[in-house]
Amino acid sequence: MVNNWLHTIQSLVYPPTCILCGAPGDKEQDLCVNCRHDLPHNTNPCLKCALPLPATTSSICGQCQQQPPQYNLCLAAFRYEYPLEHLVSGFKFRDKLAYGRLLSTLLGDYLEQRSEIPELLIPVPLHSARLRERGFNQALELARPLSQRFDIPIDSHTAIRNRPTVSQLGLNKQERRCNIRGAFELAGKLTAKHIAIIDDVVTTGNTVSELAAVLLRSGVTRVDVWAVGRRAHHGN
C-alpha cells in the first residue's frame, strides 16, 4: 500500500518522459506511444532461435533445421535495429540503468502471452574481469524486474563464465565456436528442471546455446532463452 502511494506521488511529481524523443511517457513508462509503435518488433521470428525471418519463409530458419541449438526455444521481443540498439548501447556502455528498466518492461510485455513460466532465471554471466570493468551485469539487471513480475527466483551465482571471451560479432563460424566453447561451468548443483536464460541481445546464438548445453548436462530438462533483441543474421 505504502509503495503504491509513493509510486503515485512520484509519477505526479516526476511524470515519465520518453527517453527517445522527450514527449510525455505512456502508461507510466519512459516511452511515448509513437516511439513504442516505432520499435522494431520481432513480428516473424524463427520459432526456435527467434531469428527475424521474411514473412514468406518457413517458421523454422534453415540453420535451426540443419543444426538445432541446445535450448528449447528463444523468445526475443525486437529485432536489433535502431532505436533498440541505441537503448541497449546506452544501458550497457553508458550506465543508463533507466534504459535497462524500460527494456525489461518491454520484454516482460512480450513474454506475457508467449511463454511457459520457468522455475528459475539465470542471467548470462560475465567474466569477473568484464564485470569489474562494467560495474554491473546487464543480463542480471534485466532479470530482476522479470523476477518480480513473474514471481520467478534468480540464480546469478551457480553459472559462471570461467574465462574471458571476445564479442561473437565479426567472427566466422569456426571462430565463434572456439571463442565460446567451454566458457561456462556450474559452481554448484541446480534443482530446477525448467530454466530461462536471460540475455540482452542474441547475436549468433552460440553463447546462449553453449550455456544451455552446460545446464542440460547438469540435469536440467528444458532451457529457454529470453532476450530483448535478436540480430537479423546468423553470419557465416
PDB file of C-alpha atoms in Angstrom:
ATOM      1  CA  MET A   1       0.000   0.000   0.000  1.00  0.00           C
ATOM      2  CA  VAL A   2       2.732   2.466   1.005  1.00  0.00           C
ATOM      3  CA  ASN A   3       4.780   1.600  -2.078  1.00  0.00           C
ATOM      4  CA  ASN A   4       1.740   2.186  -4.316  1.00  0.00           C
ATOM      5  CA  TRP A   5       1.178   5.629  -2.787  1.00  0.00           C
ATOM      6  CA  LEU A   6       4.843   6.532  -3.153  1.00  0.00           C
ATOM      7  CA  HIS A   7       4.788   5.402  -6.773  1.00  0.00           C
ATOM      8  CA  THR A   8       1.673   7.503  -7.473  1.00  0.00           C
ATOM      9  CA  ILE A   9       3.199  10.601  -5.861  1.00  0.00           C
ATOM     10  CA  GLN A  10       6.456  10.107  -7.738  1.00  0.00           C
ATOM     11  CA  SER A  11       4.551   9.819 -11.042  1.00  0.00           C
ATOM     12  CA  LEU A  12       2.733  13.083 -10.326  1.00  0.00           C
ATOM     13  CA  VAL A  13       5.843  14.999  -9.270  1.00  0.00           C
ATOM     14  CA  TYR A  14       8.123  13.443 -11.896  1.00  0.00           C
ATOM     15  CA  PRO A  15       5.883  12.347 -14.791  1.00  0.00           C
ATOM     16  CA  PRO A  16       7.519   9.876 -17.185  1.00  0.00           C
ATOM     17  CA  THR A  17       9.233  11.328 -20.235  1.00  0.00           C
ATOM     18  CA  CYS A  18      10.093   9.429 -23.397  1.00  0.00           C
ATOM     19  CA  ILE A  19      13.831   8.751 -23.375  1.00  0.00           C
ATOM     20  CA  LEU A  20      13.899   8.704 -27.171  1.00  0.00           C
ATOM     21  CA  CYS A  21      12.082  11.913 -28.108  1.00  0.00           C
ATOM     22  CA  GLY A  22      11.253  13.778 -24.881  1.00  0.00           C
ATOM     23  CA  ALA A  23       7.460  13.565 -25.251  1.00  0.00           C
ATOM     24  CA  PRO A  24       5.278  12.550 -22.284  1.00  0.00           C
ATOM     25  CA  GLY A  25       5.617   8.869 -21.466  1.00  0.00           C
ATOM     26  CA  ASP A  26       2.764   6.407 -21.915  1.00  0.00           C
ATOM     27  CA  LYS A  27       1.449   4.009 -19.253  1.00  0.00           C
ATOM     28  CA  GLU A  28       3.934   5.297 -16.655  1.00  0.00           C
ATOM     29  CA  GLN A  29       6.812   4.271 -18.921  1.00  0.00           C
ATOM     30  CA  ASP A  30       9.710   6.367 -20.183  1.00  0.00           C
ATOM     31  CA  LEU A  31       8.488   5.823 -23.733  1.00  0.00           C
ATOM     32  CA  CYS A  32       5.756   7.601 -25.686  1.00  0.00           C
ATOM     33  CA  VAL A  33       3.064   5.937 -27.801  1.00  0.00           C
ATOM     34  CA  ASN A  34       4.700   6.850 -31.105  1.00  0.00           C
ATOM     35  CA  CYS A  35       8.196   5.661 -30.167  1.00  0.00           C
ATOM     36  CA  ARG A  36       6.810   2.430 -28.759  1.00  0.00           C
ATOM     37  CA  HIS A  37       4.987   1.859 -32.041  1.00  0.00           C
ATOM     38  CA  ASP A  38       8.195   2.535 -33.987  1.00  0.00           C
ATOM     39  CA  LEU A  39      10.266  -0.056 -32.124  1.00  0.00           C
ATOM     40  CA  PRO A  40      11.480  -2.878 -34.413  1.00  0.00           C
ATOM     41  CA  HIS A  41       9.123  -5.583 -33.165  1.00  0.00           C
ATOM     42  CA  ASN A  42      10.213  -9.122 -33.996  1.00  0.00           C
ATOM     43  CA  THR A  43       6.974  -9.971 -35.759  1.00  0.00           C
ATOM     44  CA  ASN A  44       8.021 -13.092 -37.690  1.00  0.00           C
ATOM     45  CA  PRO A  45      10.763 -14.875 -35.749  1.00  0.00           C
ATOM     46  CA  CYS A  46      12.123 -18.363 -36.201  1.00  0.00           C
ATOM     47  CA  LEU A  47      10.135 -20.433 -33.729  1.00  0.00           C
ATOM     48  CA  LYS A  48      13.349 -21.997 -32.442  1.00  0.00           C
ATOM     49  CA  CYS A  49      16.053 -19.288 -32.289  1.00  0.00           C
ATOM     50  CA  ALA A  50      13.957 -16.097 -32.805  1.00  0.00           C
ATOM     51  CA  LEU A  51      15.946 -15.079 -35.900  1.00  0.00           C
ATOM     52  CA  PRO A  52      13.874 -12.421 -37.726  1.00  0.00           C
ATOM     53  CA  LEU A  53      12.516 -14.000 -40.908  1.00  0.00           C
ATOM     54  CA  PRO A  54      10.779 -12.670 -44.023  1.00  0.00           C
ATOM     55  CA  ALA A  55       7.036 -13.207 -43.846  1.00  0.00           C
ATOM     56  CA  THR A  56       7.085 -15.662 -46.756  1.00  0.00           C
ATOM     57  CA  THR A  57       9.648 -18.100 -45.329  1.00  0.00           C
ATOM     58  CA  SER A  58       9.328 -21.212 -43.170  1.00  0.00           C
ATOM     59  CA  SER A  59       8.608 -20.803 -39.466  1.00  0.00           C
ATOM     60  CA  ILE A  60      11.940 -22.524 -38.662  1.00  0.00           C
ATOM     61  CA  CYS A  61      15.102 -20.985 -40.118  1.00  0.00           C
ATOM     62  CA  GLY A  62      17.494 -23.054 -42.218  1.00  0.00           C
ATOM     63  CA  GLN A  63      20.201 -23.026 -39.552  1.00  0.00           C
ATOM     64  CA  CYS A  64      17.877 -24.496 -36.923  1.00  0.00           C
ATOM     65  CA  GLN A  65      16.620 -27.120 -39.367  1.00  0.00           C
ATOM     66  CA  GLN A  66      20.187 -28.243 -40.075  1.00  0.00           C
ATOM     67  CA  GLN A  67      21.707 -27.805 -36.612  1.00  0.00           C
ATOM     68  CA  PRO A  68      19.198 -27.036 -33.845  1.00  0.00           C
ATOM     69  CA  PRO A  69      20.517 -25.084 -30.846  1.00  0.00           C
ATOM     70  CA  GLN A  70      20.820 -26.684 -27.431  1.00  0.00           C
ATOM     71  CA  TYR A  71      17.981 -24.651 -25.926  1.00  0.00           C
ATOM     72  CA  ASN A  72      14.287 -25.419 -26.402  1.00  0.00           C
ATOM     73  CA  LEU A  73      13.308 -22.011 -27.803  1.00  0.00           C
ATOM     74  CA  CYS A  74      14.365 -18.381 -27.810  1.00  0.00           C
ATOM     75  CA  LEU A  75      11.912 -15.533 -27.326  1.00  0.00           C
ATOM     76  CA  ALA A  76      13.271 -12.147 -28.424  1.00  0.00           C
ATOM     77  CA  ALA A  77      10.930  -9.175 -28.432  1.00  0.00           C
ATOM     78  CA  PHE A  78      12.686  -6.990 -31.021  1.00  0.00           C
ATOM     79  CA  ARG A  79      14.996  -7.013 -33.983  1.00  0.00           C
ATOM     80  CA  TYR A  80      18.319  -5.476 -33.021  1.00  0.00           C
ATOM     81  CA  GLU A  81      17.947  -2.289 -35.039  1.00  0.00           C
ATOM     82  CA  TYR A  82      17.595   1.420 -34.246  1.00  0.00           C
ATOM     83  CA  PRO A  83      16.246   2.620 -31.871  1.00  0.00           C
ATOM     84  CA  LEU A  84      16.566  -0.603 -29.872  1.00  0.00           C
ATOM     85  CA  GLU A  85      20.321  -0.708 -30.398  1.00  0.00           C
ATOM     86  CA  HIS A  86      20.508   2.869 -29.042  1.00  0.00           C
ATOM     87  CA  LEU A  87      18.708   1.802 -25.866  1.00  0.00           C
ATOM     88  CA  VAL A  88      20.807  -1.331 -25.386  1.00  0.00           C
ATOM     89  CA  SER A  89      24.068   0.510 -26.041  1.00  0.00           C
ATOM     90  CA  GLY A  90      23.172   3.275 -23.590  1.00  0.00           C
ATOM     91  CA  PHE A  91      22.233   0.705 -20.978  1.00  0.00           C
ATOM     92  CA  LYS A  92      25.383  -1.419 -21.330  1.00  0.00           C
ATOM     93  CA  PHE A  93      28.081   1.111 -22.076  1.00  0.00           C
ATOM     94  CA  ARG A  94      26.839   4.452 -20.696  1.00  0.00           C
ATOM     95  CA  ASP A  95      25.352   3.246 -17.402  1.00  0.00           C
ATOM     96  CA  LYS A  96      21.822   4.284 -18.389  1.00  0.00           C
ATOM     97  CA  LEU A  97      20.115   1.906 -15.962  1.00  0.00           C
ATOM     98  CA  ALA A  98      16.732   3.522 -16.661  1.00  0.00           C
ATOM     99  CA  TYR A  99      17.085   2.204 -20.204  1.00  0.00           C
ATOM    100  CA  GLY A 100      17.532  -1.278 -18.736  1.00  0.00           C
ATOM    101  CA  ARG A 101      14.371  -0.992 -16.655  1.00  0.00           C
ATOM    102  CA  LEU A 102      12.429   0.055 -19.742  1.00  0.00           C
ATOM    103  CA  LEU A 103      13.892  -2.800 -21.803  1.00  0.00           C
ATOM    104  CA  SER A 104      12.964  -5.303 -19.103  1.00  0.00           C
ATOM    105  CA  THR A 105       9.405  -3.959 -19.025  1.00  0.00           C
ATOM    106  CA  LEU A 106       9.103  -4.248 -22.803  1.00  0.00           C
ATOM    107  CA  LEU A 107      10.450  -7.797 -22.720  1.00  0.00           C
ATOM    108  CA  GLY A 108       8.006  -8.682 -19.959  1.00  0.00           C
ATOM    109  CA  ASP A 109       5.117  -7.321 -22.030  1.00  0.00           C
ATOM    110  CA  TYR A 110       6.236  -9.519 -24.928  1.00  0.00           C
ATOM    111  CA  LEU A 111       6.505 -12.625 -22.753  1.00  0.00           C
ATOM    112  CA  GLU A 112       3.103 -12.272 -21.069  1.00  0.00           C
ATOM    113  CA  GLN A 113       1.184 -14.455 -23.533  1.00  0.00           C
ATOM    114  CA  ARG A 114       4.058 -16.286 -25.174  1.00  0.00           C
ATOM    115  CA  SER A 115       5.995 -18.222 -22.590  1.00  0.00           C
ATOM    116  CA  GLU A 116       5.551 -21.032 -20.122  1.00  0.00           C
ATOM    117  CA  ILE A 117       6.801 -19.874 -16.748  1.00  0.00           C
ATOM    118  CA  PRO A 118      10.143 -21.490 -15.849  1.00  0.00           C
ATOM    119  CA  GLU A 119      11.235 -22.412 -12.345  1.00  0.00           C
ATOM    120  CA  LEU A 120      14.382 -20.290 -12.421  1.00  0.00           C
ATOM    121  CA  LEU A 121      16.005 -17.386 -14.262  1.00  0.00           C
ATOM    122  CA  ILE A 122      19.737 -17.469 -14.990  1.00  0.00           C
ATOM    123  CA  PRO A 123      21.287 -14.295 -16.445  1.00  0.00           C
ATOM    124  CA  VAL A 124      24.138 -14.926 -18.878  1.00  0.00           C
ATOM    125  CA  PRO A 125      27.178 -14.499 -16.611  1.00  0.00           C
ATOM    126  CA  LEU A 126      30.009 -12.079 -17.307  1.00  0.00           C
ATOM    127  CA  HIS A 127      33.619 -12.974 -16.671  1.00  0.00           C
ATOM    128  CA  SER A 128      34.856 -11.376 -13.438  1.00  0.00           C
ATOM    129  CA  ALA A 129      37.199  -9.031 -15.327  1.00  0.00           C
ATOM    130  CA  ARG A 130      34.365  -7.750 -17.541  1.00  0.00           C
ATOM    131  CA  LEU A 131      32.095  -7.374 -14.531  1.00  0.00           C
ATOM    132  CA  ARG A 132      34.695  -5.228 -12.741  1.00  0.00           C
ATOM    133  CA  GLU A 133      35.137  -3.127 -15.880  1.00  0.00           C
ATOM    134  CA  ARG A 134      31.426  -2.543 -16.476  1.00  0.00           C
ATOM    135  CA  GLY A 135      30.319  -2.462 -12.867  1.00  0.00           C
ATOM    136  CA  PHE A 136      27.159  -4.493 -13.424  1.00  0.00           C
ATOM    137  CA  ASN A 137      25.833  -7.452 -15.388  1.00  0.00           C
ATOM    138  CA  GLN A 138      23.262  -6.156 -17.854  1.00  0.00           C
ATOM    139  CA  ALA A 139      21.524  -9.554 -18.044  1.00  0.00           C
ATOM    140  CA  LEU A 140      21.062  -9.579 -14.268  1.00  0.00           C
ATOM    141  CA  GLU A 141      19.619  -6.054 -14.322  1.00  0.00           C
ATOM    142  CA  LEU A 142      17.108  -7.214 -16.949  1.00  0.00           C
ATOM    143  CA  ALA A 143      16.278 -10.325 -14.932  1.00  0.00           C
ATOM    144  CA  ARG A 144      15.435  -8.523 -11.680  1.00  0.00           C
ATOM    145  CA  PRO A 145      12.200  -6.834 -12.845  1.00  0.00           C
ATOM    146  CA  LEU A 146      11.200 -10.022 -14.693  1.00  0.00           C
ATOM    147  CA  SER A 147      11.699 -11.997 -11.486  1.00  0.00           C
ATOM    148  CA  GLN A 148       9.343  -9.659  -9.628  1.00  0.00           C
ATOM    149  CA  ARG A 149       6.805  -9.523 -12.438  1.00  0.00           C
ATOM    150  CA  PHE A 150       6.512 -13.280 -12.940  1.00  0.00           C
ATOM    151  CA  ASP A 151       7.451 -14.365  -9.398  1.00  0.00           C
ATOM    152  CA  ILE A 152      10.437 -16.451 -10.524  1.00  0.00           C
ATOM    153  CA  PRO A 153      13.657 -16.676  -8.500  1.00  0.00           C
ATOM    154  CA  ILE A 154      17.014 -15.658  -9.988  1.00  0.00           C
ATOM    155  CA  ASP A 155      20.259 -17.587  -9.675  1.00  0.00           C
ATOM    156  CA  SER A 156      23.192 -15.352 -10.623  1.00  0.00           C
ATOM    157  CA  HIS A 157      25.895 -17.352  -8.842  1.00  0.00           C
ATOM    158  CA  THR A 158      25.785 -21.005  -9.932  1.00  0.00           C
ATOM    159  CA  ALA A 159      26.550 -20.492 -13.629  1.00  0.00           C
ATOM    160  CA  ILE A 160      29.910 -18.791 -14.106  1.00  0.00           C
ATOM    161  CA  ARG A 161      31.982 -17.679 -17.084  1.00  0.00           C
ATOM    162  CA  ASN A 162      35.372 -19.218 -16.358  1.00  0.00           C
ATOM    163  CA  ARG A 163      37.416 -17.274 -18.901  1.00  0.00           C
ATOM    164  CA  PRO A 164      37.128 -14.033 -20.872  1.00  0.00           C
ATOM    165  CA  THR A 165      35.707 -14.171 -24.394  1.00  0.00           C
ATOM    166  CA  VAL A 166      35.609 -11.638 -27.208  1.00  0.00           C
ATOM    167  CA  SER A 167      32.471 -10.412 -28.961  1.00  0.00           C
ATOM    168  CA  GLN A 168      30.985 -13.010 -31.290  1.00  0.00           C
ATOM    169  CA  LEU A 169      30.169 -10.300 -33.816  1.00  0.00           C
ATOM    170  CA  GLY A 170      32.589 -10.343 -36.744  1.00  0.00           C
ATOM    171  CA  LEU A 171      33.896 -13.856 -36.086  1.00  0.00           C
ATOM    172  CA  ASN A 172      33.384 -16.642 -38.600  1.00  0.00           C
ATOM    173  CA  LYS A 173      31.539 -19.830 -37.683  1.00  0.00           C
ATOM    174  CA  GLN A 174      34.612 -21.741 -36.514  1.00  0.00           C
ATOM    175  CA  GLU A 175      35.973 -18.773 -34.564  1.00  0.00           C
ATOM    176  CA  ARG A 176      32.647 -18.327 -32.772  1.00  0.00           C
ATOM    177  CA  ARG A 177      32.612 -21.947 -31.677  1.00  0.00           C
ATOM    178  CA  CYS A 178      36.186 -21.813 -30.408  1.00  0.00           C
ATOM    179  CA  ASN A 179      35.593 -18.478 -28.683  1.00  0.00           C
ATOM    180  CA  ILE A 180      32.715 -19.695 -26.533  1.00  0.00           C
ATOM    181  CA  ARG A 181      33.424 -23.431 -26.206  1.00  0.00           C
ATOM    182  CA  GLY A 182      33.970 -24.391 -22.572  1.00  0.00           C
ATOM    183  CA  ALA A 183      33.492 -20.818 -21.348  1.00  0.00           C
ATOM    184  CA  PHE A 184      30.765 -21.732 -18.833  1.00  0.00           C
ATOM    185  CA  GLU A 185      30.638 -24.048 -15.858  1.00  0.00           C
ATOM    186  CA  LEU A 186      28.480 -24.582 -12.797  1.00  0.00           C
ATOM    187  CA  ALA A 187      29.747 -23.770  -9.322  1.00  0.00           C
ATOM    188  CA  GLY A 188      27.002 -25.763  -7.614  1.00  0.00           C
ATOM    189  CA  LYS A 189      24.009 -28.025  -8.128  1.00  0.00           C
ATOM    190  CA  LEU A 190      20.759 -26.894  -9.712  1.00  0.00           C
ATOM    191  CA  THR A 191      17.438 -28.429  -8.682  1.00  0.00           C
ATOM    192  CA  ALA A 192      15.237 -26.569 -11.187  1.00  0.00           C
ATOM    193  CA  LYS A 193      14.296 -28.564 -14.276  1.00  0.00           C
ATOM    194  CA  HIS A 194      12.948 -25.706 -16.419  1.00  0.00           C
ATOM    195  CA  ILE A 195      15.213 -22.659 -16.678  1.00  0.00           C
ATOM    196  CA  ALA A 196      15.133 -19.468 -18.738  1.00  0.00           C
ATOM    197  CA  ILE A 197      18.446 -17.856 -19.672  1.00  0.00           C
ATOM    198  CA  ILE A 198      18.237 -14.048 -19.713  1.00  0.00           C
ATOM    199  CA  ASP A 199      20.300 -12.017 -22.194  1.00  0.00           C
ATOM    200  CA  ASP A 200      20.116  -8.537 -23.649  1.00  0.00           C
ATOM    201  CA  VAL A 201      20.794  -9.379 -27.308  1.00  0.00           C
ATOM    202  CA  VAL A 202      21.222 -12.727 -29.036  1.00  0.00           C
ATOM    203  CA  THR A 203      23.788 -12.143 -31.764  1.00  0.00           C
ATOM    204  CA  THR A 204      24.694 -15.524 -33.243  1.00  0.00           C
ATOM    205  CA  GLY A 205      23.072 -17.747 -30.631  1.00  0.00           C
ATOM    206  CA  ASN A 206      26.317 -19.552 -29.830  1.00  0.00           C
ATOM    207  CA  THR A 207      26.696 -18.054 -26.356  1.00  0.00           C
ATOM    208  CA  VAL A 208      23.242 -18.972 -25.059  1.00  0.00           C
ATOM    209  CA  SER A 209      23.420 -22.369 -26.766  1.00  0.00           C
ATOM    210  CA  GLU A 210      26.726 -23.137 -25.035  1.00  0.00           C
ATOM    211  CA  LEU A 211      25.307 -22.113 -21.659  1.00  0.00           C
ATOM    212  CA  ALA A 212      22.170 -24.174 -22.333  1.00  0.00           C
ATOM    213  CA  ALA A 213      24.323 -27.232 -23.072  1.00  0.00           C
ATOM    214  CA  VAL A 214      26.062 -26.869 -19.697  1.00  0.00           C
ATOM    215  CA  LEU A 215      22.700 -26.614 -17.927  1.00  0.00           C
ATOM    216  CA  LEU A 216      21.286 -29.643 -19.741  1.00  0.00           C
ATOM    217  CA  ARG A 217      24.324 -31.753 -18.865  1.00  0.00           C
ATOM    218  CA  SER A 218      23.706 -30.944 -15.198  1.00  0.00           C
ATOM    219  CA  GLY A 219      20.226 -32.483 -15.270  1.00  0.00           C
ATOM    220  CA  VAL A 220      18.046 -29.557 -16.353  1.00  0.00           C
ATOM    221  CA  THR A 221      15.400 -30.863 -18.764  1.00  0.00           C
ATOM    222  CA  ARG A 222      14.288 -27.655 -20.509  1.00  0.00           C
ATOM    223  CA  VAL A 223      16.138 -24.427 -21.221  1.00  0.00           C
ATOM    224  CA  ASP A 224      14.509 -21.399 -22.847  1.00  0.00           C
ATOM    225  CA  VAL A 225      16.146 -18.098 -23.757  1.00  0.00           C
ATOM    226  CA  TRP A 226      14.532 -14.720 -23.084  1.00  0.00           C
ATOM    227  CA  ALA A 227      16.179 -11.765 -24.805  1.00  0.00           C
ATOM    228  CA  VAL A 228      15.290  -8.183 -25.591  1.00  0.00           C
ATOM    229  CA  GLY A 229      16.800  -8.184 -29.083  1.00  0.00           C
ATOM    230  CA  ARG A 230      17.848 -10.549 -31.856  1.00  0.00           C
ATOM    231  CA  ARG A 231      20.271  -9.740 -34.648  1.00  0.00           C
ATOM    232  CA  ALA A 232      18.903 -10.395 -38.107  1.00  0.00           C
ATOM    233  CA  HIS A 233      21.625 -12.679 -39.497  1.00  0.00           C
ATOM    234  CA  HIS A 234      23.357 -15.811 -38.251  1.00  0.00           C
ATOM    235  CA  GLY A 235      26.544 -14.989 -40.162  1.00  0.00           C
ATOM    236  CA  ASN A 236      28.838 -17.488 -41.848  1.00  0.00           C
TER     237      ASN A 236
END
